[in-house]
Amino acid sequence: MDLNVVKGIGPKKKNLLRKLGINSVSDLYNYYPRAYEDRSKLRKIKDINNNKDHYFIWKIRSKLYIKNTRKMTISYLYASEEGSSEKIRLIWFYDRYSPRKLRIGKEYKFFTKISRNGGYVEAKNPLFSEMTDDQIGSIVSIYPLTSGLSNNQLHNYINESLKYYDKKEDFLAEDLVKKYGLDFRYNNLFEIHNPRSIGSLMKAKSSVKIMDLVKDLVFLQVIKNKTRQKNNIRLKYKLSEILNKLDFTLTKSQARSLYEILSDCQSEYTANRLLIGDVGSGKTIIAMIMMIIFAQNSYQSAMMVPTEVLAIQHFEKNLSLFNEFGIRLGLLTGSSKDKDLIKKDLLEGKIQVLIGTHALIQEDVEFKNLKFVVNDEQHRFGVSQRQMLALKGKAVNYLTMTATPIPRTMYLKISNILDMSMIDELPRGRKPIETQVISEDHQEILFDKIEENIKDRRQVYVVTNNIDGDDKNSLLNLFKKFEKRFNKNKISMLHGKMKAYDKERILKDFSIGKIDILISTTVIEVGIDVPNANMMVIYNASNFGLSTLHQLRGRVGRGPYKSFCYLISKDTKPSNKLNILVKESSGFEIAKKDFDLRGGGKIISLLQHGKNLSKIEFLNMDKSDIDQSFKIYNDLKENDFRSCDLSFITKFFGEDRRIILN
Ligand code: ADP
Ligand code: MG
């Protein structure tokens, strides 16, 4: 339903909401608070001896006084508390407007810290409200905001939107909801946005999480049954011949994953498998080996990656390996010059393995005999993009690869429904990446480190978040600065807006060591692999999310050299979230802490199967809630999901289309 129906939302607010990812009424009431502030307990001054905010009710006793000093305006007035003889002084700095609303003789709610000054109890810039308003005196939901939209406004819109709640969001029959001790989604959402107590809030949250997880599990199972296809291939291969050509031996979990994928591709039904592994765990080579095997059996494969830069790199890096087996590898991106020739060779089967971006899913890209499809970094593609590639062949085996972390307990349970393999170790000999937060004002320290590193013949990445603009840390300004400071070294720039040809050349030069310092945007975030580069410098680090920083850091520490990651920030206080990266190296732990920081407001979906499906707050789900979800799921399954409303599945995907999971 369109946001227009909600009272108070016009075109302007609609735009602001869009910035928060809210495009419909359902998005609005499913927008969860990032945190809660307990302003529910009414206090008396005499009981307070700490420096925290508390809720008081005070009566105004004087008119408003305004004093202008040379530096600022101070507004103040006096108040009293019932049953107490304390004199209360309320003071506002720089704010002569908001206290004007207060009337002598009237009571108001206050939420403030108090301190003593002379004979007075003082409250500085206190938050206050009318007695009838519940922004004070309750548990208040705090939402992620954008400028121009206040918490109060958003909260009101959400409550308005709940009037249009769509009953279809409850997919469990009424008696089942009761049977499992859950509550209806509407009631849960209402509680989540307007909690009565911490206890009832917790209950509502876990009820929503359980139902969302059950819904996702049902989705997976139903789709899996619908899309199963008979496999009609037979693979012959000599693994040792392939493995001997690699310059390392596979780790145990790589070998296990490879084996699982291989047997999947030869089972009665086509494979549809998710390969999970932290950054740098070595997922790419598994896909390459599979594609070699398919090619040796005269079947075509295609690998789709999210950026041109990554496509180019996968191509360059693996070209010689494929050549050794006489397999022709093709590269197709939006800016490939010889597109027509590539397409022709593909259709004739001369190109056996094709690597590329979403250019691969264009209509006129046709295969002779496509049987294996890989999606690298799957979460960057939409569901329909992912299915389109597999639709270019008959009975295609499908592999997706991701670094999205999953808790182990969840993994074990979900793997009963979804075929998954996990690489849970890094290749041997990897040293931990030394990570440090460096103040913007102390860059000389950094430059010395970089200089030393280059002297050792290693290479350096420098990453920032914007290309031009007047930010002194923009790509262009950093480039100038580094050119000046490191005038004897070779420095290059890389960003998404460059021509493919230039990107290709720069990546190649960097990978063969011709470039010492590569200054780049986040186009190098995923997948880029140059083992000789061992230093990652990230400017404006606070502007990135922790998971992105972890991905970026994952670009180094890929070879035998000791590696470093420097996060440049104005704020170097120990409380800065960047310090989480200093202490943590596991992507899973980082995602979890990142998640805790954001208070569970922005929820990560495990399955990422479409933005309209509800998402699972899986990272911080209690074990008992996970267990309960699987119990309900199993009960439903025994019943062939007869008691579920499955319209949510068919709604998003036409009945007759094949759907790719993961
Ligand atoms: P990711 O899982 O992040 O995609 P990559 O596939 O890019 O990781 O692998 C990271 C690096 O580790 C690459 O340089 C790759 O060649 C190397 N690598 C992969 N497997 C092994 C292994 N078993 N031993 C040593 N190095 C490996
Ligand atoms: Mg990768």
PDB file of N, CA and C in Angstrom, residues 591-653:
ATOM      1  N   ALA A 591      30.444  -9.035  12.555  1.00  0.00           N
ATOM      2  CA  ALA A 591      29.062  -8.804  12.134  1.00  0.00           C
ATOM      3  C   ALA A 591      28.152  -8.758  13.353  1.00  0.00           C
ATOM      4  N   LYS A 592      28.437  -9.622  14.308  1.00  0.00           N
ATOM      5  CA  LYS A 592      27.620  -9.682  15.507  1.00  0.00           C
ATOM      6  C   LYS A 592      27.737  -8.396  16.323  1.00  0.00           C
ATOM      7  N   LYS A 593      28.985  -7.926  16.472  1.00  0.00           N
ATOM      8  CA  LYS A 593      29.173  -6.700  17.252  1.00  0.00           C
ATOM      9  C   LYS A 593      28.563  -5.509  16.524  1.00  0.00           C
ATOM     10  N   ASP A 594      28.727  -5.493  15.218  1.00  0.00           N
ATOM     11  CA  ASP A 594      28.165  -4.430  14.395  1.00  0.00           C
ATOM     12  C   ASP A 594      26.661  -4.407  14.620  1.00  0.00           C
ATOM     13  N   PHE A 595      26.115  -5.580  14.623  1.00  0.00           N
ATOM     14  CA  PHE A 595      24.693  -5.756  14.810  1.00  0.00           C
ATOM     15  C   PHE A 595      24.253  -5.257  16.187  1.00  0.00           C
ATOM     16  N   ASP A 596      25.008  -5.626  17.222  1.00  0.00           N
ATOM     17  CA  ASP A 596      24.687  -5.170  18.573  1.00  0.00           C
ATOM     18  C   ASP A 596      24.720  -3.651  18.641  1.00  0.00           C
ATOM     19  N   LEU A 597      25.740  -3.078  17.986  1.00  0.00           N
ATOM     20  CA  LEU A 597      25.897  -1.629  17.994  1.00  0.00           C
ATOM     21  C   LEU A 597      24.665  -0.942  17.448  1.00  0.00           C
ATOM     22  N   ARG A 598      24.155  -1.493  16.371  1.00  0.00           N
ATOM     23  CA  ARG A 598      23.004  -0.870  15.748  1.00  0.00           C
ATOM     24  C   ARG A 598      21.726  -1.277  16.451  1.00  0.00           C
ATOM     25  N   GLY A 599      21.894  -2.035  17.523  1.00  0.00           N
ATOM     26  CA  GLY A 599      20.761  -2.351  18.370  1.00  0.00           C
ATOM     27  C   GLY A 599      19.705  -3.204  17.709  1.00  0.00           C
ATOM     28  N   GLY A 600      20.084  -3.879  16.652  1.00  0.00           N
ATOM     29  CA  GLY A 600      19.122  -4.773  16.029  1.00  0.00           C
ATOM     30  C   GLY A 600      18.110  -4.034  15.174  1.00  0.00           C
ATOM     31  N   GLY A 601      18.339  -2.756  14.935  1.00  0.00           N
ATOM     32  CA  GLY A 601      17.400  -1.991  14.137  1.00  0.00           C
ATOM     33  C   GLY A 601      17.416  -2.439  12.697  1.00  0.00           C
ATOM     34  N   LYS A 602      18.589  -2.478  12.148  1.00  0.00           N
ATOM     35  CA  LYS A 602      18.687  -2.918  10.773  1.00  0.00           C
ATOM     36  C   LYS A 602      18.968  -4.402  10.799  1.00  0.00           C
ATOM     37  N   ILE A 603      18.068  -5.139  10.269  1.00  0.00           N
ATOM     38  CA  ILE A 603      18.160  -6.576  10.438  1.00  0.00           C
ATOM     39  C   ILE A 603      18.754  -7.228   9.205  1.00  0.00           C
ATOM     40  N   ILE A 604      19.665  -8.152   9.459  1.00  0.00           N
ATOM     41  CA  ILE A 604      20.335  -8.801   8.351  1.00  0.00           C
ATOM     42  C   ILE A 604      19.557 -10.047   7.984  1.00  0.00           C
ATOM     43  N   SER A 605      19.302 -10.204   6.735  1.00  0.00           N
ATOM     44  CA  SER A 605      18.587 -11.399   6.337  1.00  0.00           C
ATOM     45  C   SER A 605      19.569 -12.491   5.998  1.00  0.00           C
ATOM     46  N   LEU A 606      19.321 -13.626   6.533  1.00  0.00           N
ATOM     47  CA  LEU A 606      20.180 -14.767   6.284  1.00  0.00           C
ATOM     48  C   LEU A 606      20.051 -15.222   4.845  1.00  0.00           C
ATOM     49  N   LEU A 607      18.849 -15.239   4.381  1.00  0.00           N
ATOM     50  CA  LEU A 607      18.613 -15.914   3.116  1.00  0.00           C
ATOM     51  C   LEU A 607      18.553 -14.955   1.947  1.00  0.00           C
ATOM     52  N   GLN A 608      18.358 -13.704   2.218  1.00  0.00           N
ATOM     53  CA  GLN A 608      18.438 -12.668   1.212  1.00  0.00           C
ATOM     54  C   GLN A 608      17.648 -12.999  -0.021  1.00  0.00           C
ATOM     55  N   HIS A 609      16.439 -13.475   0.166  1.00  0.00           N
ATOM     56  CA  HIS A 609      15.735 -13.913  -1.031  1.00  0.00           C
ATOM     57  C   HIS A 609      14.719 -12.911  -1.528  1.00  0.00           C
ATOM     58  N   GLY A 610      14.906 -11.671  -1.257  1.00  0.00           N
ATOM     59  CA  GLY A 610      13.975 -10.701  -1.813  1.00  0.00           C
ATOM     60  C   GLY A 610      13.605  -9.719  -0.751  1.00  0.00           C
ATOM     61  N   LYS A 611      13.570  -8.454  -1.128  1.00  0.00           N
ATOM     62  CA  LYS A 611      13.457  -7.445  -0.091  1.00  0.00           C
ATOM     63  C   LYS A 611      12.102  -7.434   0.595  1.00  0.00           C
ATOM     64  N   ASN A 612      11.098  -7.994  -0.060  1.00  0.00           N
ATOM     65  CA  ASN A 612       9.777  -7.901   0.535  1.00  0.00           C
ATOM     66  C   ASN A 612       9.500  -8.951   1.593  1.00  0.00           C
ATOM     67  N   LEU A 613      10.315  -9.980   1.588  1.00  0.00           N
ATOM     68  CA  LEU A 613      10.093 -10.987   2.612  1.00  0.00           C
ATOM     69  C   LEU A 613      10.667 -10.495   3.915  1.00  0.00           C
ATOM     70  N   SER A 614      10.040 -10.872   4.971  1.00  0.00           N
ATOM     71  CA  SER A 614      10.526 -10.408   6.257  1.00  0.00           C
ATOM     72  C   SER A 614      11.913 -10.973   6.518  1.00  0.00           C
ATOM     73  N   LYS A 615      12.616 -10.273   7.342  1.00  0.00           N
ATOM     74  CA  LYS A 615      14.006 -10.640   7.531  1.00  0.00           C
ATOM     75  C   LYS A 615      14.232 -11.228   8.918  1.00  0.00           C
ATOM     76  N   ILE A 616      15.265 -11.984   9.036  1.00  0.00           N
ATOM     77  CA  ILE A 616      15.514 -12.651  10.310  1.00  0.00           C
ATOM     78  C   ILE A 616      16.601 -11.939  11.088  1.00  0.00           C
ATOM     79  N   GLU A 617      16.328 -11.712  12.316  1.00  0.00           N
ATOM     80  CA  GLU A 617      17.331 -11.118  13.188  1.00  0.00           C
ATOM     81  C   GLU A 617      18.177 -12.276  13.711  1.00  0.00           C
ATOM     82  N   PHE A 618      18.794 -13.008  12.785  1.00  0.00           N
ATOM     83  CA  PHE A 618      19.318 -14.309  13.194  1.00  0.00           C
ATOM     84  C   PHE A 618      20.583 -14.210  14.031  1.00  0.00           C
ATOM     85  N   LEU A 619      21.319 -13.129  13.822  1.00  0.00           N
ATOM     86  CA  LEU A 619      22.608 -13.068  14.507  1.00  0.00           C
ATOM     87  C   LEU A 619      22.460 -13.045  16.020  1.00  0.00           C
ATOM     88  N   ASN A 620      21.399 -12.433  16.498  1.00  0.00           N
ATOM     89  CA  ASN A 620      21.267 -12.388  17.945  1.00  0.00           C
ATOM     90  C   ASN A 620      20.010 -13.086  18.439  1.00  0.00           C
ATOM     91  N   MET A 621      19.670 -14.132  17.732  1.00  0.00           N
ATOM     92  CA  MET A 621      18.514 -14.899  18.190  1.00  0.00           C
ATOM     93  C   MET A 621      18.936 -15.835  19.312  1.00  0.00           C
ATOM     94  N   ASP A 622      18.112 -15.909  20.349  1.00  0.00           N
ATOM     95  CA  ASP A 622      18.399 -16.848  21.439  1.00  0.00           C
ATOM     96  C   ASP A 622      18.331 -18.266  20.928  1.00  0.00           C
ATOM     97  N   LYS A 623      19.134 -19.098  21.564  1.00  0.00           N
ATOM     98  CA  LYS A 623      19.121 -20.498  21.161  1.00  0.00           C
ATOM     99  C   LYS A 623      17.711 -21.071  21.325  1.00  0.00           C
ATOM    100  N   SER A 624      17.058 -20.708  22.419  1.00  0.00           N
ATOM    101  CA  SER A 624      15.736 -21.295  22.651  1.00  0.00           C
ATOM    102  C   SER A 624      14.740 -20.853  21.573  1.00  0.00           C
ATOM    103  N   ASP A 625      14.899 -19.625  21.070  1.00  0.00           N
ATOM    104  CA  ASP A 625      14.011 -19.176  19.999  1.00  0.00           C
ATOM    105  C   ASP A 625      14.304 -19.919  18.696  1.00  0.00           C
ATOM    106  N   ILE A 626      15.591 -20.157  18.453  1.00  0.00           N
ATOM    107  CA  ILE A 626      15.942 -20.907  17.243  1.00  0.00           C
ATOM    108  C   ILE A 626      15.337 -22.311  17.339  1.00  0.00           C
ATOM    109  N   ASP A 627      15.511 -22.935  18.501  1.00  0.00           N
ATOM    110  CA  ASP A 627      14.977 -24.282  18.685  1.00  0.00           C
ATOM    111  C   ASP A 627      13.461 -24.304  18.482  1.00  0.00           C
ATOM    112  N   GLN A 628      12.814 -23.328  19.068  1.00  0.00           N
ATOM    113  CA  GLN A 628      11.354 -23.245  18.951  1.00  0.00           C
ATOM    114  C   GLN A 628      10.945 -23.094  17.482  1.00  0.00           C
ATOM    115  N   SER A 629      11.686 -22.266  16.731  1.00  0.00           N
ATOM    116  CA  SER A 629      11.365 -22.064  15.316  1.00  0.00           C
ATOM    117  C   SER A 629      11.450 -23.376  14.542  1.00  0.00           C
ATOM    118  N   PHE A 630      12.503 -24.119  14.801  1.00  0.00           N
ATOM    119  CA  PHE A 630      12.669 -25.365  14.054  1.00  0.00           C
ATOM    120  C   PHE A 630      11.629 -26.403  14.469  1.00  0.00           C
ATOM    121  N   LYS A 631      11.236 -26.340  15.718  1.00  0.00           N
ATOM    122  CA  LYS A 631      10.202 -27.264  16.183  1.00  0.00           C
ATOM    123  C   LYS A 631       8.893 -26.975  15.444  1.00  0.00           C
ATOM    124  N   ILE A 632       8.534 -25.712  15.389  1.00  0.00           N
ATOM    125  CA  ILE A 632       7.300 -25.336  14.688  1.00  0.00           C
ATOM    126  C   ILE A 632       7.395 -25.717  13.212  1.00  0.00           C
ATOM    127  N   TYR A 633       8.542 -25.401  12.628  1.00  0.00           N
ATOM    128  CA  TYR A 633       8.749 -25.732  11.217  1.00  0.00           C
ATOM    129  C   TYR A 633       8.537 -27.224  10.966  1.00  0.00           C
ATOM    130  N   ASN A 634       9.125 -28.053  11.822  1.00  0.00           N
ATOM    131  CA  ASN A 634       9.015 -29.498  11.621  1.00  0.00           C
ATOM    132  C   ASN A 634       7.570 -29.974  11.751  1.00  0.00           C
ATOM    133  N   ASP A 635       6.871 -29.394  12.723  1.00  0.00           N
ATOM    134  CA  ASP A 635       5.443 -29.726  12.864  1.00  0.00           C
ATOM    135  C   ASP A 635       4.679 -29.383  11.593  1.00  0.00           C
ATOM    136  N   LEU A 636       4.937 -28.195  11.085  1.00  0.00           N
ATOM    137  CA  LEU A 636       4.222 -27.738   9.893  1.00  0.00           C
ATOM    138  C   LEU A 636       4.523 -28.631   8.708  1.00  0.00           C
ATOM    139  N   LYS A 637       5.784 -29.022   8.636  1.00  0.00           N
ATOM    140  CA  LYS A 637       6.207 -29.822   7.499  1.00  0.00           C
ATOM    141  C   LYS A 637       5.502 -31.177   7.519  1.00  0.00           C
ATOM    142  N   GLU A 638       5.379 -31.745   8.708  1.00  0.00           N
ATOM    143  CA  GLU A 638       4.685 -33.028   8.822  1.00  0.00           C
ATOM    144  C   GLU A 638       3.272 -32.930   8.289  1.00  0.00           C
ATOM    145  N   ASN A 639       2.761 -31.736   8.356  1.00  0.00           N
ATOM    146  CA  ASN A 639       1.410 -31.467   7.907  1.00  0.00           C
ATOM    147  C   ASN A 639       1.368 -30.960   6.475  1.00  0.00           C
ATOM    148  N   ASP A 640       2.506 -31.072   5.782  1.00  0.00           N
ATOM    149  CA  ASP A 640       2.612 -30.553   4.414  1.00  0.00           C
ATOM    150  C   ASP A 640       2.251 -29.082   4.301  1.00  0.00           C
ATOM    151  N   PHE A 641       2.508 -28.345   5.342  1.00  0.00           N
ATOM    152  CA  PHE A 641       2.276 -26.897   5.361  1.00  0.00           C
ATOM    153  C   PHE A 641       0.834 -26.534   5.085  1.00  0.00           C
ATOM    154  N   ARG A 642      -0.079 -27.470   5.373  1.00  0.00           N
ATOM    155  CA  ARG A 642      -1.481 -27.198   5.074  1.00  0.00           C
ATOM    156  C   ARG A 642      -2.042 -26.035   5.890  1.00  0.00           C
ATOM    157  N   SER A 643      -1.499 -25.851   7.102  1.00  0.00           N
ATOM    158  CA  SER A 643      -2.054 -24.793   7.956  1.00  0.00           C
ATOM    159  C   SER A 643      -1.374 -23.440   7.749  1.00  0.00           C
ATOM    160  N   CYS A 644      -0.582 -23.331   6.675  1.00  0.00           N
ATOM    161  CA  CYS A 644       0.097 -22.052   6.423  1.00  0.00           C
ATOM    162  C   CYS A 644      -0.531 -21.369   5.213  1.00  0.00           C
ATOM    163  N   ASP A 645      -0.524 -20.074   5.251  1.00  0.00           N
ATOM    164  CA  ASP A 645      -0.925 -19.309   4.083  1.00  0.00           C
ATOM    165  C   ASP A 645       0.319 -19.082   3.231  1.00  0.00           C
ATOM    166  N   LEU A 646       0.405 -19.795   2.133  1.00  0.00           N
ATOM    167  CA  LEU A 646       1.638 -19.732   1.332  1.00  0.00           C
ATOM    168  C   LEU A 646       1.577 -18.663   0.244  1.00  0.00           C
ATOM    169  N   SER A 647       0.560 -17.841   0.295  1.00  0.00           N
ATOM    170  CA  SER A 647       0.435 -16.853  -0.784  1.00  0.00           C
ATOM    171  C   SER A 647       1.645 -15.933  -0.831  1.00  0.00           C
ATOM    172  N   PHE A 648       2.339 -15.773   0.316  1.00  0.00           N
ATOM    173  CA  PHE A 648       3.497 -14.879   0.310  1.00  0.00           C
ATOM    174  C   PHE A 648       4.600 -15.392  -0.610  1.00  0.00           C
ATOM    175  N   ILE A 649       4.584 -16.674  -0.875  1.00  0.00           N
ATOM    176  CA  ILE A 649       5.628 -17.214  -1.754  1.00  0.00           C
ATOM    177  C   ILE A 649       5.273 -16.961  -3.209  1.00  0.00           C
ATOM    178  N   THR A 650       4.067 -17.344  -3.572  1.00  0.00           N
ATOM    179  CA  THR A 650       3.692 -17.187  -4.973  1.00  0.00           C
ATOM    180  C   THR A 650       3.543 -15.725  -5.360  1.00  0.00           C
ATOM    181  N   LYS A 651       3.287 -14.893  -4.366  1.00  0.00           N
ATOM    182  CA  LYS A 651       3.125 -13.475  -4.645  1.00  0.00           C
ATOM    183  C   LYS A 651       4.389 -12.876  -5.256  1.00  0.00           C
ATOM    184  N   PHE A 652       5.530 -13.319  -4.776  1.00  0.00           N
ATOM    185  CA  PHE A 652       6.764 -12.687  -5.225  1.00  0.00           C
ATOM    186  C   PHE A 652       7.391 -13.345  -6.451  1.00  0.00           C
ATOM    187  N   PHE A 653       7.000 -14.550  -6.712  1.00  0.00           N
ATOM    188  CA  PHE A 653       7.566 -15.239  -7.857  1.00  0.00           C
ATOM    189  C   PHE A 653       6.433 -15.913  -8.613  1.00  0.00           C
TER     190      PHE A 653
END
